[in-house]
Structures are given as C-alpha cells and as structure tokens.
XYZ file of C-alpha atoms in Angstrom:
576
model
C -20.615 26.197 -16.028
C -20.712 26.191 -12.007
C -17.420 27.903 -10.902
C -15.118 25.028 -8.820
C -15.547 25.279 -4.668
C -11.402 26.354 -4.446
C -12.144 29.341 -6.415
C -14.976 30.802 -5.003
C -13.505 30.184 -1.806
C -10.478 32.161 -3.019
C -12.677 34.690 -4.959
C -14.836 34.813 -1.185
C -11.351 36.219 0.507
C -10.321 38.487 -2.598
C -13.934 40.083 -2.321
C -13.512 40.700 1.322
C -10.609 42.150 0.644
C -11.899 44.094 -1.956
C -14.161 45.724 0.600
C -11.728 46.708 3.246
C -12.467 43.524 5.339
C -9.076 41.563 6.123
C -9.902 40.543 9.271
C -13.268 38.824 7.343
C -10.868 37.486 4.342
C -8.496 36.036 6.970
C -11.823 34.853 8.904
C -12.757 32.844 5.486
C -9.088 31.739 4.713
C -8.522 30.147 7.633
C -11.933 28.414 7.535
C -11.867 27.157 3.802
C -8.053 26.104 3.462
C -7.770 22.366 5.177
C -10.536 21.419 2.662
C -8.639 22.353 -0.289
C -5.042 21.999 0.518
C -4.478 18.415 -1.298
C -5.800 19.395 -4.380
C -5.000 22.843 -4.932
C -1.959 23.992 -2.404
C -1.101 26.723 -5.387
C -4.292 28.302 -5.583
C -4.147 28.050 -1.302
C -0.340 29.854 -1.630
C -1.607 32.475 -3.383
C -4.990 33.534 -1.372
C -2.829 33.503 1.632
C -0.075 35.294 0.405
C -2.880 38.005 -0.910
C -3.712 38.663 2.456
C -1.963 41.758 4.166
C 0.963 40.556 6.692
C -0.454 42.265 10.101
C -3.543 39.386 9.447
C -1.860 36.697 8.354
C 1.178 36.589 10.190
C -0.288 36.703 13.970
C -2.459 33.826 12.918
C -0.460 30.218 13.583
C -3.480 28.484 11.140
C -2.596 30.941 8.204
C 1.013 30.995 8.515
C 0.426 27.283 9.038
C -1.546 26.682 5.614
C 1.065 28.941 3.926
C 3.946 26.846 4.636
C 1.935 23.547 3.860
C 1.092 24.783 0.513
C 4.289 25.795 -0.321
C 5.944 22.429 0.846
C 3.153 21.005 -1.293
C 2.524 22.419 -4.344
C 3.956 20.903 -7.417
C 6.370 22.893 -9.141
C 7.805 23.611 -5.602
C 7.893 27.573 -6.032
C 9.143 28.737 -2.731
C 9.453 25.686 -0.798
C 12.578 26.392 0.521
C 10.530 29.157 2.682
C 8.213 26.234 4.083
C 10.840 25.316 7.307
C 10.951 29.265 8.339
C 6.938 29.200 8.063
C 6.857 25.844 9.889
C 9.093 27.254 12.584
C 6.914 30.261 12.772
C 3.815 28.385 12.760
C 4.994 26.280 15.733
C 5.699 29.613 17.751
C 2.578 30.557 17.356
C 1.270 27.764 18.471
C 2.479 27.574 21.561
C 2.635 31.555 22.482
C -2.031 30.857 21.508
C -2.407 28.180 23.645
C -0.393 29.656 26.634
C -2.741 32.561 26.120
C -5.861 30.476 26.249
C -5.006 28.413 29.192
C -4.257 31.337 31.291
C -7.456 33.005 30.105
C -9.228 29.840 30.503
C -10.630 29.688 27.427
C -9.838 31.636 23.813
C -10.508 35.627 24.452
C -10.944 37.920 21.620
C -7.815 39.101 20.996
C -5.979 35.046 20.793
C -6.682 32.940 17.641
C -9.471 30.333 18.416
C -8.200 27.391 20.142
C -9.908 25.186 17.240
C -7.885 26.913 15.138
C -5.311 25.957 16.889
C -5.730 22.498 16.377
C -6.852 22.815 13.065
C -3.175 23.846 12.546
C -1.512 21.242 14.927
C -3.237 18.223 13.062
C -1.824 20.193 9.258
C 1.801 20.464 11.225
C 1.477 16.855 11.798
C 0.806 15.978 8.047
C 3.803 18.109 7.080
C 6.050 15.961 9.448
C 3.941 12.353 7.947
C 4.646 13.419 4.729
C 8.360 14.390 5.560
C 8.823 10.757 6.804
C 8.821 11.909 10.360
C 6.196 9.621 12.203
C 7.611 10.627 15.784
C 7.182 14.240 15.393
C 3.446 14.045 13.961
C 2.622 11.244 16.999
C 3.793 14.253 19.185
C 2.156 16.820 17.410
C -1.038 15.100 17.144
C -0.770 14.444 21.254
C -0.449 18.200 21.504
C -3.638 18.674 19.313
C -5.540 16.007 21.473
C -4.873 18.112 24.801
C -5.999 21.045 23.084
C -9.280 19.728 21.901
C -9.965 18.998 25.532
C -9.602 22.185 26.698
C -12.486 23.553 23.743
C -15.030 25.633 25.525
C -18.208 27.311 23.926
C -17.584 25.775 20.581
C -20.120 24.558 18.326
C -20.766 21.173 18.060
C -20.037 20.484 14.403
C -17.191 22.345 15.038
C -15.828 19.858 17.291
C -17.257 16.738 14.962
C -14.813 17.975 12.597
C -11.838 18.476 14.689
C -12.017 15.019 16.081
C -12.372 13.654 12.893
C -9.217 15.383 11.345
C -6.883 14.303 14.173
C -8.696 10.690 13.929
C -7.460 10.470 10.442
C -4.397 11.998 10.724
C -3.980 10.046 13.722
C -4.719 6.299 11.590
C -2.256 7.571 9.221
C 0.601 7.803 10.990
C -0.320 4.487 12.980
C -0.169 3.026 10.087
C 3.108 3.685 9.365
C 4.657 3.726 12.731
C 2.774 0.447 13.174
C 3.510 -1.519 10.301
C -0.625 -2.552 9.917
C 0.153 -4.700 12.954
C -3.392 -4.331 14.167
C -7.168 -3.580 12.626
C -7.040 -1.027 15.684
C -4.558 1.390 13.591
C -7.189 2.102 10.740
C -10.684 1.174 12.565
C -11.734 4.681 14.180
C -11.877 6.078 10.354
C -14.798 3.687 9.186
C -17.460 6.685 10.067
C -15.256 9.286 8.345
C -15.844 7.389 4.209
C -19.515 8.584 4.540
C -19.301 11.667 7.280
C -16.426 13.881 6.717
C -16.704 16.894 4.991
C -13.755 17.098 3.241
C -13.348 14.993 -0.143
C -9.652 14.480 0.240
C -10.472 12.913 3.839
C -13.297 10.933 2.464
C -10.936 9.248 -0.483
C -8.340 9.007 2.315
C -10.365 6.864 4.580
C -11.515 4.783 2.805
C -7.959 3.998 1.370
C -7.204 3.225 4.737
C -10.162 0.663 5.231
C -8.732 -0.884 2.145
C -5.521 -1.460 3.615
C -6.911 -2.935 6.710
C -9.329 -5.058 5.052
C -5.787 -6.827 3.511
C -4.116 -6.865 6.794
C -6.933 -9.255 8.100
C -6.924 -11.158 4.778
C -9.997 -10.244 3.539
C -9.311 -8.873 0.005
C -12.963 -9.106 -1.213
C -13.582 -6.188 1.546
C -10.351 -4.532 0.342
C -11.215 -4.659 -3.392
C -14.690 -2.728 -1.910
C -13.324 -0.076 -0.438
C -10.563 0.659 -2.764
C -14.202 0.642 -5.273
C -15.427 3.270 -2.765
C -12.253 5.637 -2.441
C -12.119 5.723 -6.432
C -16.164 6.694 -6.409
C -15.349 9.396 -3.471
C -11.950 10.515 -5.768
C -13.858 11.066 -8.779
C -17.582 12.048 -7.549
C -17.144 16.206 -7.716
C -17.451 16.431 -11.120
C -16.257 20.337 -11.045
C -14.415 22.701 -13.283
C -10.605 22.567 -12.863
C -7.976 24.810 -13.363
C -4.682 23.888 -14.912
C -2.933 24.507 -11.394
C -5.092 21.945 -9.491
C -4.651 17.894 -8.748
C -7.518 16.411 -9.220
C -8.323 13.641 -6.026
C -7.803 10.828 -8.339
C -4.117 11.705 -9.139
C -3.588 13.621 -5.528
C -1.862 11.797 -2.310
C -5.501 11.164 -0.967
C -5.686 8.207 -3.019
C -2.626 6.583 -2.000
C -3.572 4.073 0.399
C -6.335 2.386 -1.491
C -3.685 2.234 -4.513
C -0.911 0.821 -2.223
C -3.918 -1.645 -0.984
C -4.396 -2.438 -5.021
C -0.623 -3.704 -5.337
C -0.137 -5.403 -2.268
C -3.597 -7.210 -3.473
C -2.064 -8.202 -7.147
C 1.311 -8.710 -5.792
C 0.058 -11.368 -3.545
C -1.818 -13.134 -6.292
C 1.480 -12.927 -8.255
C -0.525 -10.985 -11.205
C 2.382 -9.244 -12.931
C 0.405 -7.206 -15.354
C -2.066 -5.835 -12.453
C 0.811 -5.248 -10.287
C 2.640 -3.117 -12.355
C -0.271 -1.247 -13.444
C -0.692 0.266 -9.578
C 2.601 0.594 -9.026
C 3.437 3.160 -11.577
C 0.222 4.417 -10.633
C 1.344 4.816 -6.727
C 4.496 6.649 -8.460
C 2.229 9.169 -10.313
C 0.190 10.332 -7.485
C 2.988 10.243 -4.352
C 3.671 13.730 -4.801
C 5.123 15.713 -1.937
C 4.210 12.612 0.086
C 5.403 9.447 2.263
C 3.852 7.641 -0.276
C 7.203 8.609 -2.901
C 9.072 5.999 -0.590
C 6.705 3.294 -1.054
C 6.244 3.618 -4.701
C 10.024 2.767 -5.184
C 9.254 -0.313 -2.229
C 6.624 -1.553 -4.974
C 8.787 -1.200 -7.673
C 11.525 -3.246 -5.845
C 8.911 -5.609 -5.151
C 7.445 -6.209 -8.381
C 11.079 -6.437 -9.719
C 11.319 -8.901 -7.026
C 8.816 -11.075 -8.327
C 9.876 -11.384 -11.711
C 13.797 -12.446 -10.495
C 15.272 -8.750 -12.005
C 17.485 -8.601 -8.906
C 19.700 -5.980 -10.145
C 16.769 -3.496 -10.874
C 15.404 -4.279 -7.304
C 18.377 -3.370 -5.606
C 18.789 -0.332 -7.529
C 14.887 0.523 -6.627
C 15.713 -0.202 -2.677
C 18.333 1.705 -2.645
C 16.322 4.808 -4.231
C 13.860 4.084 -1.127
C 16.450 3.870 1.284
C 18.087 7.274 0.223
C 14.599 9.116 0.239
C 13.319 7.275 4.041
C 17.142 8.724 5.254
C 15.699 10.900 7.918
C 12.740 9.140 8.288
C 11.687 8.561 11.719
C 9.364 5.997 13.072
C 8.426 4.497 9.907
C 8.081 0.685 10.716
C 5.865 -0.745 8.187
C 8.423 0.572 5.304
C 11.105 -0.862 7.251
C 9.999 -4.289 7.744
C 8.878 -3.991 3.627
C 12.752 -3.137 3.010
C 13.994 -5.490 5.293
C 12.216 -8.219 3.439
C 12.806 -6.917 -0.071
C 16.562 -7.016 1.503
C 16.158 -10.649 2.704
C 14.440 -11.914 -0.500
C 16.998 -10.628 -2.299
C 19.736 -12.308 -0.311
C 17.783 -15.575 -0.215
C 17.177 -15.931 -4.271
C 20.838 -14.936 -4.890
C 22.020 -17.566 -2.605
C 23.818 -15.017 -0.294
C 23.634 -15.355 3.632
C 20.649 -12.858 4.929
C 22.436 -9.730 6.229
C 23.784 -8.809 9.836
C 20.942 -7.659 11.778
C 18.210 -9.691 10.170
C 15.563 -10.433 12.770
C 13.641 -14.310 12.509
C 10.821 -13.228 14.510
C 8.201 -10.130 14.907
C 6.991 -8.017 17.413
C 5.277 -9.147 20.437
C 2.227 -6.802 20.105
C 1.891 -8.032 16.349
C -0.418 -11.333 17.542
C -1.407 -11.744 13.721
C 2.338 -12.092 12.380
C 1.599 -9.560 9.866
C 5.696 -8.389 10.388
C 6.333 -11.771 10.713
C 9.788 -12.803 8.465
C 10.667 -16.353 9.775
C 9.774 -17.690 6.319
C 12.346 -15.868 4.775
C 14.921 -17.462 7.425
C 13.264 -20.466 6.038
C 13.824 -20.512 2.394
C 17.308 -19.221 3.400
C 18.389 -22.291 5.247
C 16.759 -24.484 2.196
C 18.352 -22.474 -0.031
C 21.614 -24.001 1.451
C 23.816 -20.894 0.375
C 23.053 -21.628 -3.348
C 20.578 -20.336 -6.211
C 17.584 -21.949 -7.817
C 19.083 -23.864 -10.065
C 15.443 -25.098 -11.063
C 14.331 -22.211 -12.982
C 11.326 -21.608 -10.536
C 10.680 -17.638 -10.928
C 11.111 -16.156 -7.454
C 12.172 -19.609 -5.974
C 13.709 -19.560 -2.663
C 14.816 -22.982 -2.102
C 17.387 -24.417 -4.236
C 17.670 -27.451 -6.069
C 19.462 -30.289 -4.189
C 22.017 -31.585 -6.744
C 24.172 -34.825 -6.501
C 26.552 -34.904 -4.251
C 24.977 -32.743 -2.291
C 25.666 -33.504 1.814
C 22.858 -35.482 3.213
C 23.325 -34.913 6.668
C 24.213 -31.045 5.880
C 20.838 -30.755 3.916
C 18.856 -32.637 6.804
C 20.170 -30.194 9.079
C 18.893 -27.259 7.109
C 15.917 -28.614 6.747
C 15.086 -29.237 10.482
C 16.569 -25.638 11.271
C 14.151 -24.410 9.007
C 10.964 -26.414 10.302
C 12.211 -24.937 13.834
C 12.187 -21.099 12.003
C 8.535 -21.623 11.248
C 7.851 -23.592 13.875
C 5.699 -20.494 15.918
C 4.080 -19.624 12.935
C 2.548 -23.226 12.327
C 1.405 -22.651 16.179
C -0.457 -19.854 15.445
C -2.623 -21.174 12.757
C -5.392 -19.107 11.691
C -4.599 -16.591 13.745
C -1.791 -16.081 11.449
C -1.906 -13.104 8.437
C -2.723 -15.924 5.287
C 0.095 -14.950 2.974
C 2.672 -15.561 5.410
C 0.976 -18.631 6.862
C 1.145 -19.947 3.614
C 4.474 -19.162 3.050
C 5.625 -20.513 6.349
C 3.821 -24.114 5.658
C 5.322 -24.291 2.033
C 8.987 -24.178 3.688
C 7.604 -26.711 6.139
C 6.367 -29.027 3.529
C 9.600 -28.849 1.467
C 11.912 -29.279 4.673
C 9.776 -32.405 5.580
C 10.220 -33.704 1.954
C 13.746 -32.970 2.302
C 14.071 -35.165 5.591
C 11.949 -37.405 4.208
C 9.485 -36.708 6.284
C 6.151 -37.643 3.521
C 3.914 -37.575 6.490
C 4.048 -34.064 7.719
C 5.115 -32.666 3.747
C 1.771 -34.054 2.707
C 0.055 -32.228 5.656
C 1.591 -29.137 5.609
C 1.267 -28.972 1.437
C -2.176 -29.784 2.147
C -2.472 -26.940 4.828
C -0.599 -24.755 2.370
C -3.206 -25.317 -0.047
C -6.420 -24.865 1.571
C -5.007 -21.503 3.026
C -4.254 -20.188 -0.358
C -7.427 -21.316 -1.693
C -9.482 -19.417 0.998
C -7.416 -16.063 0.625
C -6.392 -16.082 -2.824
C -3.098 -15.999 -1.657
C -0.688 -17.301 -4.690
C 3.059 -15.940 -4.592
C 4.276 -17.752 -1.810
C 4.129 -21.096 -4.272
C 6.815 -19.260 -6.326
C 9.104 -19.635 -3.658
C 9.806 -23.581 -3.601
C 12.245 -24.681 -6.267
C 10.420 -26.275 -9.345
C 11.346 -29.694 -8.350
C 10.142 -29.402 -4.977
C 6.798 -28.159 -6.215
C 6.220 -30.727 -8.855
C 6.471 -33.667 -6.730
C 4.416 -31.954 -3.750
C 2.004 -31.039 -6.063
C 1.552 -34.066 -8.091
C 1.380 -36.371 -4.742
C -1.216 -33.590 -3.704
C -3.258 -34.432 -6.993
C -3.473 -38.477 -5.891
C -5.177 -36.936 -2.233
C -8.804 -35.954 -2.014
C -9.542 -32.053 -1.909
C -12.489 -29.538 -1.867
C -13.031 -28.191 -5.131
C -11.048 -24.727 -4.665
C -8.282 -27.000 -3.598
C -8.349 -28.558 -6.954
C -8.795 -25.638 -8.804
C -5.529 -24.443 -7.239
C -3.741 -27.366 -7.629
C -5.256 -27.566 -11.479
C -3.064 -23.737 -11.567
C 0.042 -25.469 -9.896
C 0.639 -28.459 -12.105
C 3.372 -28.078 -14.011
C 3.216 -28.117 -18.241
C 3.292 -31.102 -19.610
C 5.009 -32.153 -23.037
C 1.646 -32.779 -24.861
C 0.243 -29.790 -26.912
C -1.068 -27.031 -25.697
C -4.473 -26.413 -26.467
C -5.978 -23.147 -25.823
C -9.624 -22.336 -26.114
C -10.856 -19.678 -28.085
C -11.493 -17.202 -25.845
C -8.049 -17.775 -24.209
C -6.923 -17.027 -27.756
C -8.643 -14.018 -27.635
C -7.131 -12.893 -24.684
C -3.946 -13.559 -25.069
C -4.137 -11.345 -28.431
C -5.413 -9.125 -26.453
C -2.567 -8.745 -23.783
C 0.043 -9.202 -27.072
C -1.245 -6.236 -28.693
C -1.068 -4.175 -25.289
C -4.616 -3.927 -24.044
C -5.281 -3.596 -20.329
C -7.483 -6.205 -18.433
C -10.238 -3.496 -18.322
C -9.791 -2.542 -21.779
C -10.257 -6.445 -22.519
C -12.857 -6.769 -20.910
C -15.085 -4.258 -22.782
C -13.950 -5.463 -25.862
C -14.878 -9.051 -25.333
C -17.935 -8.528 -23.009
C -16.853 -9.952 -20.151
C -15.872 -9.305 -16.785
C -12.471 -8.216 -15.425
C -12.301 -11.028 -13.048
C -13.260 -13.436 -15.812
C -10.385 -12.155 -18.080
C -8.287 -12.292 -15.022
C -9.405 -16.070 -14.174
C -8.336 -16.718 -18.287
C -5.409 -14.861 -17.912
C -3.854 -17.288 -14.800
C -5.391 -20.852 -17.253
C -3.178 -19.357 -19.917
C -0.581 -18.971 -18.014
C -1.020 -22.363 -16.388
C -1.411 -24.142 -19.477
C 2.068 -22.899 -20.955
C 3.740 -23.007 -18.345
C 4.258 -19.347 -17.719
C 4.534 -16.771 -15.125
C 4.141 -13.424 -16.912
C 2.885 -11.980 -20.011
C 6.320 -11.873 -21.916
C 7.130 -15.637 -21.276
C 3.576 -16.474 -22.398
C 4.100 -14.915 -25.544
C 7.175 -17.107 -25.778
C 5.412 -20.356 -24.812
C 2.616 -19.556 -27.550
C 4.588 -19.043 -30.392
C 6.683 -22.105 -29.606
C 3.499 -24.115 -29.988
C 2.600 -22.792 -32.958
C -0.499 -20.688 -31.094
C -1.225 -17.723 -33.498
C -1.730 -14.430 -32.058
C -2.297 -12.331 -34.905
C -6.205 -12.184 -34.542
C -8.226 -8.918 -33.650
C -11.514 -8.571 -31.456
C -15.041 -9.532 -33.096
C-alpha cells in the first residue's frame, strides 16, 4: 500500500536528519509544510519539533509552521505555546526582510524572501481563524509588498505565492465583506483546477460556491460545492489515526456553509439541519466554529424554537468576542437578533440599522425587510400559526388608522429595495415585496398587493427562493395567494403557488410514491439514502418531499408525521 504524501514528507526530513543534514531537513520542512498543515498539523508539530533548535529557530517559516500546528491540531497539545511562537515568528519576520531590503535582494545567510511570505500569508490564517480579519488584511498587505520585491526566483515559485495570498486574501474578504460583491471570491476561480495544494483546491472552490449564492445562482453553487466534495475526497491515500481527512477538515467549510444557506433559503428543514451539524463537525480550530452556532440559530429560527436560538446566538456572540472585522457574521447576528425580536412581537433592538452599506449595490446586507415585518407585526405575535411569520394577525378591534400607519411606514422601509429591482440579491427582494404586498392589502391597497404578490412570486420562482413566504401571517398569505390563483401565471408561477395554497378540509390523498417517501423520512432515512432505495433522484425525492408537505399542510418532517396519521395515512410500509 503506497505510503501517504505527509509521511514521506516527514520520513524525507527524519532521513536527512539521519544523515547529518539539518540544514537539508529544515530545507524540506519548510518546503513541504503549507501543503499539509490542514490535514495533519500533528504529524507537522512533530517533524518540526524533531529538528535541532539552531535550524529551526532562526527560520521565521519554521517557527511559523510550528506555532500554526500547534494552534491547530486537535487535541490542542501545547497550544498555549502557539502566541510565544507567533510572537517569535513575527520578529523574524521583520528582522529577514530588513535584511533583504538592505541587501537588495535575499543573500545567503537571510531566509528566502519567499519564505518569507510563505510565512506572512500562514500568520494571516492564524489571525482569520482567530476571528481577527484586521490583522490578517494587514498581514496579507505586508506579504503583497514582499512578493514585489522577489528577485531571481523561479517562476512556479512565484505562481504559487500569488496564489496562496490570493486565497487567503478572498477569505478574509469574505468575511470582512459580508459577500457584498462577486469581486471578494472571483480571483480564486483559476486556483479549483491549478493550485497545488488539495486543501487550497477544496477551499476554492468552497468559495466559488458561496459566490455563486451571493449572485443568486444556486444551480452554479450546488456545482461547485459538487466540485469541492470531488477535490475533498479525490486522494484516496493511507491515513493515520492523527490526520483529518479534507472532507472533515476546515477546507471544506465554505462550500458546506454555501449548502445551508442554499436549504435554508428553500426552507428545507431536513437538508438544513443535515449541513449544519455538518459545518459543526468540521469547524475545528477555525472561524468557521462561529458560524456553525449562526446556522444553528438560524435553523432554530426557522422552525419558531426561539428560546434555543437565542441560546445558540449567544454561544456565537461569546466565541466572535474579540473578533475583529468580521462583517458578514455580524450582519447574520444582527438579523438572527432582529428576527427574533420581530416573531416575538418585541421592538427591534437599539442600534438596529434599516438600510445597508453603500458599496453593497446588490443589497446582499440589506435588512429593511426585517424593519418591515416589524412595523406589520404591530408590537404583537403571529397569532395565525404561520411558522416563522413575521406579520401578525390583525384582530378586531384592532386601530385602523394605527394599522394603516404601519403599513405605509413599512412600504416606505422597502421602498429602495423595490427601486432596485433585479439588481437586488433574490431572497431579500422577495422578502421585501411580500411585506409590500401585505402592507398594500392592509391599506387596502388590492392594486399594488396584487402586483407586488405577483412580483414576489415570479422572483421566487426564478431563484428557488421559498422562506421569505413563511414570514406573512397565515391569513395574509391565504387571501394573497388564493386572489393570485384567479390571475394568469407562467407555469413555475403556478407550480409555486400550487406549494402555497393552503390545506383544504377534503382528504388528503397521497400518491404512492409520496407514501413511500414519507415512510421513508418516518423511519429516519436521509434524502440520499431515499433515493437509492427507491431509484430515484435526490431532487425528485426532494420535489415529493415539499408536495407532501404541501398537501398536509406542513412545514417540517415532525408536523407531517402528525398531519398523516390524523388522516388515517399509514406509514408502516418498508421499501420494495
């Protein structure tokens, strides 16, 4: 069986070692670590470590991979040494490029200026994965003036280089950006099929993912998180116990953070909480830890738990503490925040901001809609029962003039989001029409409710889009959606409204192959897992998984159960 590339790398230094070489086992350490720090940072520990101190210690890469793999490796074994290293690491750092400059390029006795910046771009992961997005911009900046000053170095030397700080450098624009622009992630397109590294190759691709959903284009998304799954699982290598293997490492993390936004948009439950646990499992040591406990708010979010939501946010909060620069998990807080204050009928909280960032022309950080739903929702709760709703019910008694005057405040909330049209991110367009559609049928206003409905409609239908329509209370949605049904509509438009309309009172009937699924998802098999048993398709299970749900009347898995048994629907059937 072919021995793993970590340990021959490892077994390379030992050997070197071995035969009175250190300055050729600290040659090959420094050249193999970056490749294999992700997925093996104990195995990296312990071939630095190996090396005598008067080579390692001069050397700002090797003390630089030392402290990395310490912060990183799983069971944490001398992590409390990583800072000192860091610290160390940074001296060096500086003291080898003041050397360089004055020489004018690297001399013999200075580390190589490429491995200087081999060890800049690692110092600004450490900081990214600490949370601190200001201190890896800066680092990164650093790196960048470095590179320019390369003389005399080989060419795929410098391919490399730039492609390391280019993905490092998407990374944290991510996250200091909030995926405000395609710009943040576009550089790394090259880097899927080109880098060298695995990890990087999973990583970018993640990242192509994400952006794919920023500009609403989940078919693309759904592609590349495909391709960062093939790149996580294509060495098909030996492991040791001690190693993460890419498909549970931090690599993979933005193509599974791109998989939940994806089903929590479509409101699929089962899907959503699937990647979510799965973004828990593999944020190890990472930023990522933060946003696995912002999904978990989020799906709690979307089935109403608002008590295990806030708990959630407030375990995301405490770990993004002494984060700095992190924008896109703040706004995702902020909203959890504001959701939460809008479906338990509470005014949103001091500070709240009703409009976005000027450079963000898409409205991707846009949160009007939630100012929105919380002027429909009047200051009370659903009292419709609508899962998620954010727009009360408007009882007797109720003030008219008051509940006009919500209602135009919250047309004027939306109002620049309406402007923008399609050059609006779809979800939120979506969102902000629905408020617009039940404010107008709240003024009485059938006119513009019917157009903006309609709008509403033919965005979701185009992005697959489906959670904001949890948001209206159920009254407001059942009379929007059955005037919708007497208006003419493209056929995706009627499929949509065909998942909207309400349950009736007339028997349920379910086909047999809904039957089957249903069984299925009762006796606790995955979509996938369905899928292979019946012969079908994922997405075809999925598309009989949301006509179940339509046809009872339900919104997750549990309450379908419910629904079935109270119409006598029998689940006790196994696969043919």
């Amino acid at each position: 069986m072919a021995e793993r590339p970590a340990r021959l790398w490892s077994r390379s230094v030992r050997a070197a070692l071995d035969a009175g070489d250190p300055r050729g086992a600290a040659d090959s350490a420094a050249a193999g670590w970056p490749r294999f720090l992700q997925t093996d940072p104990t195995l990296v520990a312990a071939t630095v470590q190996a090396l005598p101190a008067a080579e390692r210690d001069g050397r700002a890469g090797l003390v630089t991979a030392l402290a990395l793999a310490l912060d990183a490796a799983p069971e944490g074994a001398g992590r409390a040494s990583a800072p000192l290293l860091e610290t160390q690491a940074d001296r060096l750092l500086r003291r080898g490029a003041d050397r360089a400059a004055r020489a004018g390029a690297p001399d013999a006795e200075s580390p190589e200026l490429d491995e200087l910046v081999i060890a800049r771009a690692a110092l600004a992961g450490l900081h990214r994965r600490r949370g601190c997005f200001t201190e890896a911009q800066a680092e990164l900046d650093r790196a960048d003036a470095w590179l320019e000053g390369l003389r005399g170095v080989d060419a795929g030397v410098l391919t490399l280089l730039r492609a390391r700080l280019r993905l490092e450098r998407a990374l944290v624009a991510v996250h200091r950006d909030g995926m405000g622009a395609d710009r943040s992630t576009a550089p790394v397109s090259t880097l899927t099929e080109t880098s060298m590294h695995p990890a990087d190759r999973v990583t970018a691709a993640g990242l192509m993912a994400l952006s794919a959903f920023v500009r609403d284009d989940a078919a693309a998304a759904e592609v590349w998180i495909d391709a960062a799954e093939r790149a996580a699982t294509a060495e098909a290598t030996p492991r040791d116990a001690a190693e993460i293997p890419l498909e549970e490492s931090p690599a993979l993390a933005p193509a599974v953070f791109t998989a939940f936004l994806i089903a929590h948009d479509r409101a699929e439950l089962g899907d959503a909480a699937a990647t979510a646990a799965r973004l828990a499992a593999i944020a190890h040591g990472s930023e990522w830890r933060a946003y696995a406990s912002l999904a978990e708010a989020m799906l709690l979010l979307l089935g109403s738990r608002h008590a295990a939501a806030s708990a959630a946010l407030a375990d995301a909060d405490e770990q993004m503490r002494d984060w700095s620069g992190g924008l896109l998990a703040a706004v995702l807080a902020a909203g959890i925040r504001a959701r939460l204050d809008v479906e338990q009928g509470r005014p949103l909280g001091p500070g709240f901001e009703d409009g976005r960032r000027m450079d963000d022309d898409r409205h991707v950080l846009c949160r009007a809609q939630l100012v929105g739903w919380s002027l429909l929702s009047g200051g009370g709760h659903d009292g419709g029962g609508h899962r998620g709703g954010g727009a009360r019910e408007v009882g007797e008694g109720a003030d008219a003039a008051e509940v006009a005057a919500h209602a135009a405040r919250a047309r004027q909330a939306v109002a620049a989001c309406l402007a923008a049209g399609p050059r609006h991110a779809a979800p939120g367009l979506a969102d902000a029409l629905l408020v617009d559609a039940v404010a107008a049928l709240r003024q009485g206003d059938d006119e513009g409710a019917a157009h903006s409905f309609d709008e509403a409609l033919a965005v979701a239908a185009r992005s697959g889009t489906r959670r904001p329509f949890r948001h209206p209370s159920r009254s407001d949605l059942t009379v929007l959606v059955r005037r919708a049904s007497a208006r003419p509509h493209p056929e995706q438009v009627r499929l949509l409204l065909d998942e909207l309309r309400p349950s009736t009172d007339e028997a349920v009937q379910l086909s047999e192959r809904e039957i089957q699924v249903l069984a299925g998802l009762r006796r606790g098999s995955s979509v996938q897992v369905l899928a292979r048993e019946l012969f079908l398709s994922p997405n075809t299970v999925k598309t009989h998984v949301r006509n179940i749900y339509r046809k009872l009347g339900a919104n997750d898995r549990e309450s379908a159960f419910a629904a079935a048994s109270e119409h006598g629907i029998a689940l006790d059937i196994t696969p043919r």
